[in-house]
Coordinates of C-alpha atoms and ligand atoms in Angstrom, one line a residue:
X15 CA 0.0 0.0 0.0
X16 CA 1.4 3.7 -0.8
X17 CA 2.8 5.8 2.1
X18 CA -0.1 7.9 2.9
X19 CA 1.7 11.6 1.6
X20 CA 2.7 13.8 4.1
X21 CA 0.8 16.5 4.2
X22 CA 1.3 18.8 7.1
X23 CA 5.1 19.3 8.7
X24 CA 6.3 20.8 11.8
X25 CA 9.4 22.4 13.0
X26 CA 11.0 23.7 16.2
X27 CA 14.0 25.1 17.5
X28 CA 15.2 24.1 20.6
X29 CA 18.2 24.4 23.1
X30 CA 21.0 26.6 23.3
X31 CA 20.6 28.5 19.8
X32 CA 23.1 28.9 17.2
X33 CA 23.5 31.1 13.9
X34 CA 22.5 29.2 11.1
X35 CA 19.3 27.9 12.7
X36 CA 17.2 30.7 10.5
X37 CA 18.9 29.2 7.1
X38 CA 17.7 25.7 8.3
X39 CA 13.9 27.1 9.2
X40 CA 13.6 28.8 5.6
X41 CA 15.1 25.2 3.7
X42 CA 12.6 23.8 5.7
X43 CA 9.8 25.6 5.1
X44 CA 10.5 26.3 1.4
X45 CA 11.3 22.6 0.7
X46 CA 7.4 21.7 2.5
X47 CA 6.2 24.5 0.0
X48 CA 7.7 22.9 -3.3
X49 CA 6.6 19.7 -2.3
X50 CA 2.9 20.7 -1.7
X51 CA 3.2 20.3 2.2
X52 CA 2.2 22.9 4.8
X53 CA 5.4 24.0 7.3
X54 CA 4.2 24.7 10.6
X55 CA 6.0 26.6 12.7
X56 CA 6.0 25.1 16.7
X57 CA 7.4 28.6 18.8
X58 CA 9.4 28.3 22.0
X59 CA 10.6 24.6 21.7
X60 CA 8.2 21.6 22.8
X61 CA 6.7 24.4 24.7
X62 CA 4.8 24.9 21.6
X63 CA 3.8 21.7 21.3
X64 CA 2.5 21.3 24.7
X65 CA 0.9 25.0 24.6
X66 CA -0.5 25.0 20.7
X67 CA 2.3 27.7 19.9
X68 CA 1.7 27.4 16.4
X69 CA 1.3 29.1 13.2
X70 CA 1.3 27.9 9.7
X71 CA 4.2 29.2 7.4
X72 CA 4.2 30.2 4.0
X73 CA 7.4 31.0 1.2
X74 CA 7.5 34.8 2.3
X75 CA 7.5 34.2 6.1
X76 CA 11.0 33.3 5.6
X77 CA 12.0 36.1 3.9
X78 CA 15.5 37.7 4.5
X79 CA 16.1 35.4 7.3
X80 CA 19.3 33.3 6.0
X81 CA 21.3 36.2 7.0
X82 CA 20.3 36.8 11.1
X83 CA 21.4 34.4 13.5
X84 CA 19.2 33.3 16.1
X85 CA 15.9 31.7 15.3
X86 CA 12.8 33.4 14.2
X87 CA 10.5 30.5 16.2
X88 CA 12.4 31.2 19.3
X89 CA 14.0 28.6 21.5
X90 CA 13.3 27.3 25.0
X91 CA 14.3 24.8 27.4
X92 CA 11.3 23.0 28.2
X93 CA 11.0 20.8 31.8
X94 CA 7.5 19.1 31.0
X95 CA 8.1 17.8 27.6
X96 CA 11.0 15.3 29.8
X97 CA 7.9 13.9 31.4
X98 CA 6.0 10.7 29.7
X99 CA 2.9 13.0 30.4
X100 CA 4.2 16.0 29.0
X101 CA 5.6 13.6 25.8
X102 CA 1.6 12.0 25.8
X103 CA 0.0 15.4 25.5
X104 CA 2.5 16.5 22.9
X105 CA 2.1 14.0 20.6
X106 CA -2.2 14.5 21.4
X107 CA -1.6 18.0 20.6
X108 CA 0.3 16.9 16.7
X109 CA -2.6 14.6 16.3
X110 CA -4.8 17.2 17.2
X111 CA -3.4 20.0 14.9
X112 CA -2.5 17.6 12.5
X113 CA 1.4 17.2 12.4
X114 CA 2.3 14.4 10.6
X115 CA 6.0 15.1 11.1
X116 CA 8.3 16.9 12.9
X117 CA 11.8 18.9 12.6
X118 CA 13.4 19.7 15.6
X119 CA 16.8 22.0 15.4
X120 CA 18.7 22.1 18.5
X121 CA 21.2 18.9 20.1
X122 CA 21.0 16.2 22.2
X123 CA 18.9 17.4 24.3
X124 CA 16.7 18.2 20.9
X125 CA 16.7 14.7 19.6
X126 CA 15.8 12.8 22.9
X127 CA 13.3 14.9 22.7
X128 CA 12.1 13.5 19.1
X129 CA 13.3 10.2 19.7
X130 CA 10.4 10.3 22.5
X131 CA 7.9 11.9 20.6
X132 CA 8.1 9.2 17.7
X133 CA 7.6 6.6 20.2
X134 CA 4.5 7.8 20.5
X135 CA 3.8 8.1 16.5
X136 CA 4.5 11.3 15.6
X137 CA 7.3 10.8 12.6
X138 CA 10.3 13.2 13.8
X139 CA 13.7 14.5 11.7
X140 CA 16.2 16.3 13.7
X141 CA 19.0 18.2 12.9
X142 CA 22.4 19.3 14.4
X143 CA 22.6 23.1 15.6
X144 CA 25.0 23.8 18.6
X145 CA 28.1 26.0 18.4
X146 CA 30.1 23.5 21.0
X147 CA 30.1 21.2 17.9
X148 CA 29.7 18.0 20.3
X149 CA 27.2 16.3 18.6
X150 CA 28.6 12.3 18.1
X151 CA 26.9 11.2 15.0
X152 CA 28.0 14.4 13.2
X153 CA 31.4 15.7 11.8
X154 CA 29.8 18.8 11.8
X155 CA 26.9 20.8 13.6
X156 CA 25.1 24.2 11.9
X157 CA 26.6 27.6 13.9
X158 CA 30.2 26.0 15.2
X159 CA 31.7 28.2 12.4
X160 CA 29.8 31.2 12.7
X161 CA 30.8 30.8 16.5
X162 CA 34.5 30.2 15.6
X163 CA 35.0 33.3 13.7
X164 CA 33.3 35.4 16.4
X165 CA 35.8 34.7 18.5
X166 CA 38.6 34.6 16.4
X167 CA 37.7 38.1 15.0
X168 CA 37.3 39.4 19.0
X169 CA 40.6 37.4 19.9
X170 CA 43.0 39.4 16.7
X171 CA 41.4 42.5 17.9
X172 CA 42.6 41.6 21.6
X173 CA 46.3 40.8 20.4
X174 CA 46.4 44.2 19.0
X175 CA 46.1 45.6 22.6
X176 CA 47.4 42.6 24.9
X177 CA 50.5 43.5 22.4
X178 CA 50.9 47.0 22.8
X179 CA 51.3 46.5 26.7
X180 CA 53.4 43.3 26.3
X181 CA 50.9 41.5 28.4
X182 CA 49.7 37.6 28.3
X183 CA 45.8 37.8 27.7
X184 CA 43.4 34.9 28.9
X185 CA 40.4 34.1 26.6
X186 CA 37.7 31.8 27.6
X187 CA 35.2 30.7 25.1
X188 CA 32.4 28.8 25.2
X189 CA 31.5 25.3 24.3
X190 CA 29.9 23.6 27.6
X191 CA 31.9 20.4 28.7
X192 CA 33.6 20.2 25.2
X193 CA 36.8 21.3 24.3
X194 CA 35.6 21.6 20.4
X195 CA 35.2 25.3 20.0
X196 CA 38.2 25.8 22.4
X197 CA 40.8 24.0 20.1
X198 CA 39.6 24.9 17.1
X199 CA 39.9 28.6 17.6
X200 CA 43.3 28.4 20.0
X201 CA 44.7 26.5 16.6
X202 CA 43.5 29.6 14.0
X203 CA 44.3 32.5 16.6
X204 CA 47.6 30.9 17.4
X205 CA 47.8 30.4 21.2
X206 CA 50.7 29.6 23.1
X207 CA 48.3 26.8 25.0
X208 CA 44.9 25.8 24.7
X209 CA 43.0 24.3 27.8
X210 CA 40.3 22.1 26.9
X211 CA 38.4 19.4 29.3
X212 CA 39.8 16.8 27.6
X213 CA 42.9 17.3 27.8
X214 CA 43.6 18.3 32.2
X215 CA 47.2 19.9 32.1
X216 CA 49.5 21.1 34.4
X217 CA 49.1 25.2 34.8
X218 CA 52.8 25.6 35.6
X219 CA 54.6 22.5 33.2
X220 CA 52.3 23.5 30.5
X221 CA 51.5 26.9 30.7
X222 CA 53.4 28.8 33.0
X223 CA 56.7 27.1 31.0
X224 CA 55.3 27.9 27.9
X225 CA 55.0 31.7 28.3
X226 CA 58.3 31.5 30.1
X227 CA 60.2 30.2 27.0
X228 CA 58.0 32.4 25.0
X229 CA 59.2 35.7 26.3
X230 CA 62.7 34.2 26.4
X231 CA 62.5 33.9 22.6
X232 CA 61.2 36.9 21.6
X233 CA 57.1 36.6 22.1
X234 CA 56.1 40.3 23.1
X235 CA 52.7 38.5 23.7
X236 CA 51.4 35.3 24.7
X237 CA 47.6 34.1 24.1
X238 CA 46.2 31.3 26.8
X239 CA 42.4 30.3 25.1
X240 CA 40.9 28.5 27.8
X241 CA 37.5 26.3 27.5
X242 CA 34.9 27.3 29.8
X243 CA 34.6 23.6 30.9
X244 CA 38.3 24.4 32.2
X245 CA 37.2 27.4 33.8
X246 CA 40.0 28.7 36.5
X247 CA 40.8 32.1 34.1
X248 CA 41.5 34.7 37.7
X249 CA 43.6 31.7 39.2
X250 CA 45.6 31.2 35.9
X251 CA 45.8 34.5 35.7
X252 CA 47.2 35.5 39.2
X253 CA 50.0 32.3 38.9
X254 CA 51.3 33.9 35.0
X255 CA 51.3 37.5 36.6
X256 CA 53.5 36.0 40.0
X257 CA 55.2 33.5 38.4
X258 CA 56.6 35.2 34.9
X259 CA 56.4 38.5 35.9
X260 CA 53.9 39.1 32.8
X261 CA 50.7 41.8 33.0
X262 CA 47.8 39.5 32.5
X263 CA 44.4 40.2 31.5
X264 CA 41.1 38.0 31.1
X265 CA 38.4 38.0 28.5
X266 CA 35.5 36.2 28.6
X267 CA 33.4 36.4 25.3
X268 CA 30.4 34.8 26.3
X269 CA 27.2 35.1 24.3
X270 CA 28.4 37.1 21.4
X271 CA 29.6 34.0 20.2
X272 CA 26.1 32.2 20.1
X273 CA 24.9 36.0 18.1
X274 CA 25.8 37.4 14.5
X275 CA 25.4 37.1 10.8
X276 CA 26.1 33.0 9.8
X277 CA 29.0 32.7 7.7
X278 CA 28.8 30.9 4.6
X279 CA 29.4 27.8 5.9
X280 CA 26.7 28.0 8.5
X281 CA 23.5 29.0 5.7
X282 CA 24.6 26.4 3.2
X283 CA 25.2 23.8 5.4
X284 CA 22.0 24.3 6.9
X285 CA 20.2 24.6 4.1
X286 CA 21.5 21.0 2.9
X287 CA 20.1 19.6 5.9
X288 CA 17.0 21.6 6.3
X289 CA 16.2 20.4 2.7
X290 CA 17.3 16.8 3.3
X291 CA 15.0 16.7 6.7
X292 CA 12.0 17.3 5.0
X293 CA 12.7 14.4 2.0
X294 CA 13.6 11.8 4.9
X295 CA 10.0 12.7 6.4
X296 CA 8.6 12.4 2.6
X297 CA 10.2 9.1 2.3
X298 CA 8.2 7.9 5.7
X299 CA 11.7 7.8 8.1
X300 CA 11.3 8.6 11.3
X301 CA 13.5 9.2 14.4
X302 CA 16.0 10.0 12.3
X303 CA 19.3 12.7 12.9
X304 CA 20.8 14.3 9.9
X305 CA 24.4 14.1 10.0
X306 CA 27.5 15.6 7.6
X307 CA 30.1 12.6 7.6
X308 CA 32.6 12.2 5.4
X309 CA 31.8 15.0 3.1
X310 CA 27.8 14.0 2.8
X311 CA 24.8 14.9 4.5
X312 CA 23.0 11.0 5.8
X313 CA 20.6 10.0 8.2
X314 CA 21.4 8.6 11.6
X315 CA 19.0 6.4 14.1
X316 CA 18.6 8.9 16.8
X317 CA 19.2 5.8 19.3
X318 CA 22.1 5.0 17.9
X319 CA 23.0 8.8 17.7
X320 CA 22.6 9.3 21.3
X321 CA 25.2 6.5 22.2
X322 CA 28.1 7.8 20.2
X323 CA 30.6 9.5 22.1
X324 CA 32.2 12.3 20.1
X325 CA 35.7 12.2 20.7
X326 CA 38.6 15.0 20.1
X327 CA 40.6 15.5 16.8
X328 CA 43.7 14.6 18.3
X329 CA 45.5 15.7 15.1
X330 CA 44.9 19.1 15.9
X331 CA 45.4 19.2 19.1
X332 CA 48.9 17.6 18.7
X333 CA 49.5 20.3 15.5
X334 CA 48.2 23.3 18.3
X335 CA 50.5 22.1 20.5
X336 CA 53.7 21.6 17.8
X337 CA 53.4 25.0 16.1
X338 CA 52.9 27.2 19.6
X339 CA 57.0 27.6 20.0
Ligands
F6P403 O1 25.3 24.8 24.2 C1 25.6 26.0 23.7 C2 26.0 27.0 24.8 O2 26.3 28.2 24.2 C3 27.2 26.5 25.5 O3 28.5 26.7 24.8 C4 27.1 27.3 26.8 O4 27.8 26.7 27.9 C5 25.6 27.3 27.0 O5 25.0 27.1 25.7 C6 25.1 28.5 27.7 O6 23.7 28.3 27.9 P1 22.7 29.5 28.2 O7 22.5 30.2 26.9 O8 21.4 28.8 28.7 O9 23.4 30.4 29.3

């Protein structure tokens, strides 16, 4: 017997937002359009679901959205829906406003989420948008790069200064538990040592040393990015300032790297998987993640998704290490 069409999609954003998520709401919601589907948009998360936050979404309400970062259905944390009640009435509420599928943007968090919700029959897609980047099944998650160059572009503008006075500057960036963000932008900024959970050091073997043979070869200024999962920025700072002698001064970017215009990188890559979301749902999958591996964009089993581990690119690390002399 045919696959009854789908006719009527849904899609939420939820968790921690990331630049990028707009580009993946307008693939979204123009691929439903082309394919004769009506895109529903669920506001605040599974809060939507649970509270009929809903509105149906044509080809213009995504207009001019690729280039803002943020998402334009809003994003939320939401205790109930981790209750089997609160996952019951959700799934009533689909039925009831008749959601055949769903599309939920976020992470982990996002996908148990859907993994829950299609246990109770409601098909669900999701796909990867975090800027820690520590989603398992993917090599890649929508807003990591957008995230990246934020801070890169806040750390050159710091060297400029941290320079000037011959000081050591301390930059913490953001990224949860994960060192991901952390190493990726200590490797492009060039940092004398990047601390990442993964990887515990020793402050004075590793770092203290480090800025020590720096200055004794010439380095006017040494950069320490730190993950905020390492945390200790003040106590590192005090031991560099009594132990080397060197002014030191910590930055904490924060939120702004969560904010801005998505690069390139970001919009296309999230309109590949917005796109690719909606044709898994047309084919009848369900509980399904979309993941970029190995160049492609495929579909995971969101079980089998949530019991990856995502370990570090050692590579990198090493080749941060190697080239900080
Ligand atoms: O998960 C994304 C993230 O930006 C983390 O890097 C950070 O630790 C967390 O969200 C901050 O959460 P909130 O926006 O709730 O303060």
């Amino acid at each position: 017997m045919e696959n009854k069409r789908i006719r009527r999609i849904g899609l939420l954003t939820s968790g921690g937002d990331a630049p990028g998520m707009n580009a993946a709401i307008r693939s979204v919601v123009r691929t439903c359009i082309g394919n004769d589907i009506t895109p529903i948009g669920v506001y605040r998360g599974y809060n939507g679901l649970l509270n009929n936050e809903v509105a149906e979404l044509n080809a213009r309400s995504v207009n001019g959205i690729t280039s803002h970062g943020g998402t334009m259905l809003y994003t939320a944390r939401c205790d109930e829906f981790k209750t089997e009640e609160g996952v019951k009435r959700a799934a009533q509420n689909c039925r009831y406003l008749g959601i055949e599928g769903l599309i939920c943007i976020g992470g982990d968090g996002t996908f148990r989420g859907a993994r829950d919700l299609a246990a109770q029959g409601i098909r669900t897609i999701g796909i990867p948008a975090t800027i820690d980047n520590d989603i398992a099944c993917t090599d890649y998650s929508i807003g990591f790069d957008t995230a990246a160059n934020t801070a890169i572009d806040a750390i050159d503008k710091l060297a400029d200064t941290m320079q000037s006075h011959e000081r050591a500057s301390i930059v913490e960036v953001m990224g949860r538990n994960a060192g991901h963000l952390a190493l990726y932008v200590g490797l492009a900024s060039g940092a004398s040592a990047t601390l990442i959970p993964e990887k515990p050091v020793n402050f004075e073997s590793d770092v203290i040393e480090v800025i020590r043979e720096g200055h004794y070869n010439g380095k006017r200024h040494s950069l320490i990015i730190v993950a905020e999962g390492v945390g200790r920025t003040n106590e590192l700072a005090e031991m560099i300032k009594t132990q080397t002698g060197m002014e030191t001064r910590v930055t904490i970017i924060g939120h702004i790297q969560r904010g801005g215009s998505p690069t390139a990188r970001d919009r296309v890559m999230a309109s590949r998987m917005g796109h690719f979301a909606v044709k898994k749902l047309i084919d009848g999958a369900s509980s399904m993640v979309v993941c970029y591996r190995n160049s492609e964009i495929v579909a995971t089993p969101i079980d089998e998704a949530l019991q990856m581990k995502k370990d570090l690119d050692g590579y990198m690390y090493e080749v941060a290490k190697d080239i900080a002399i």
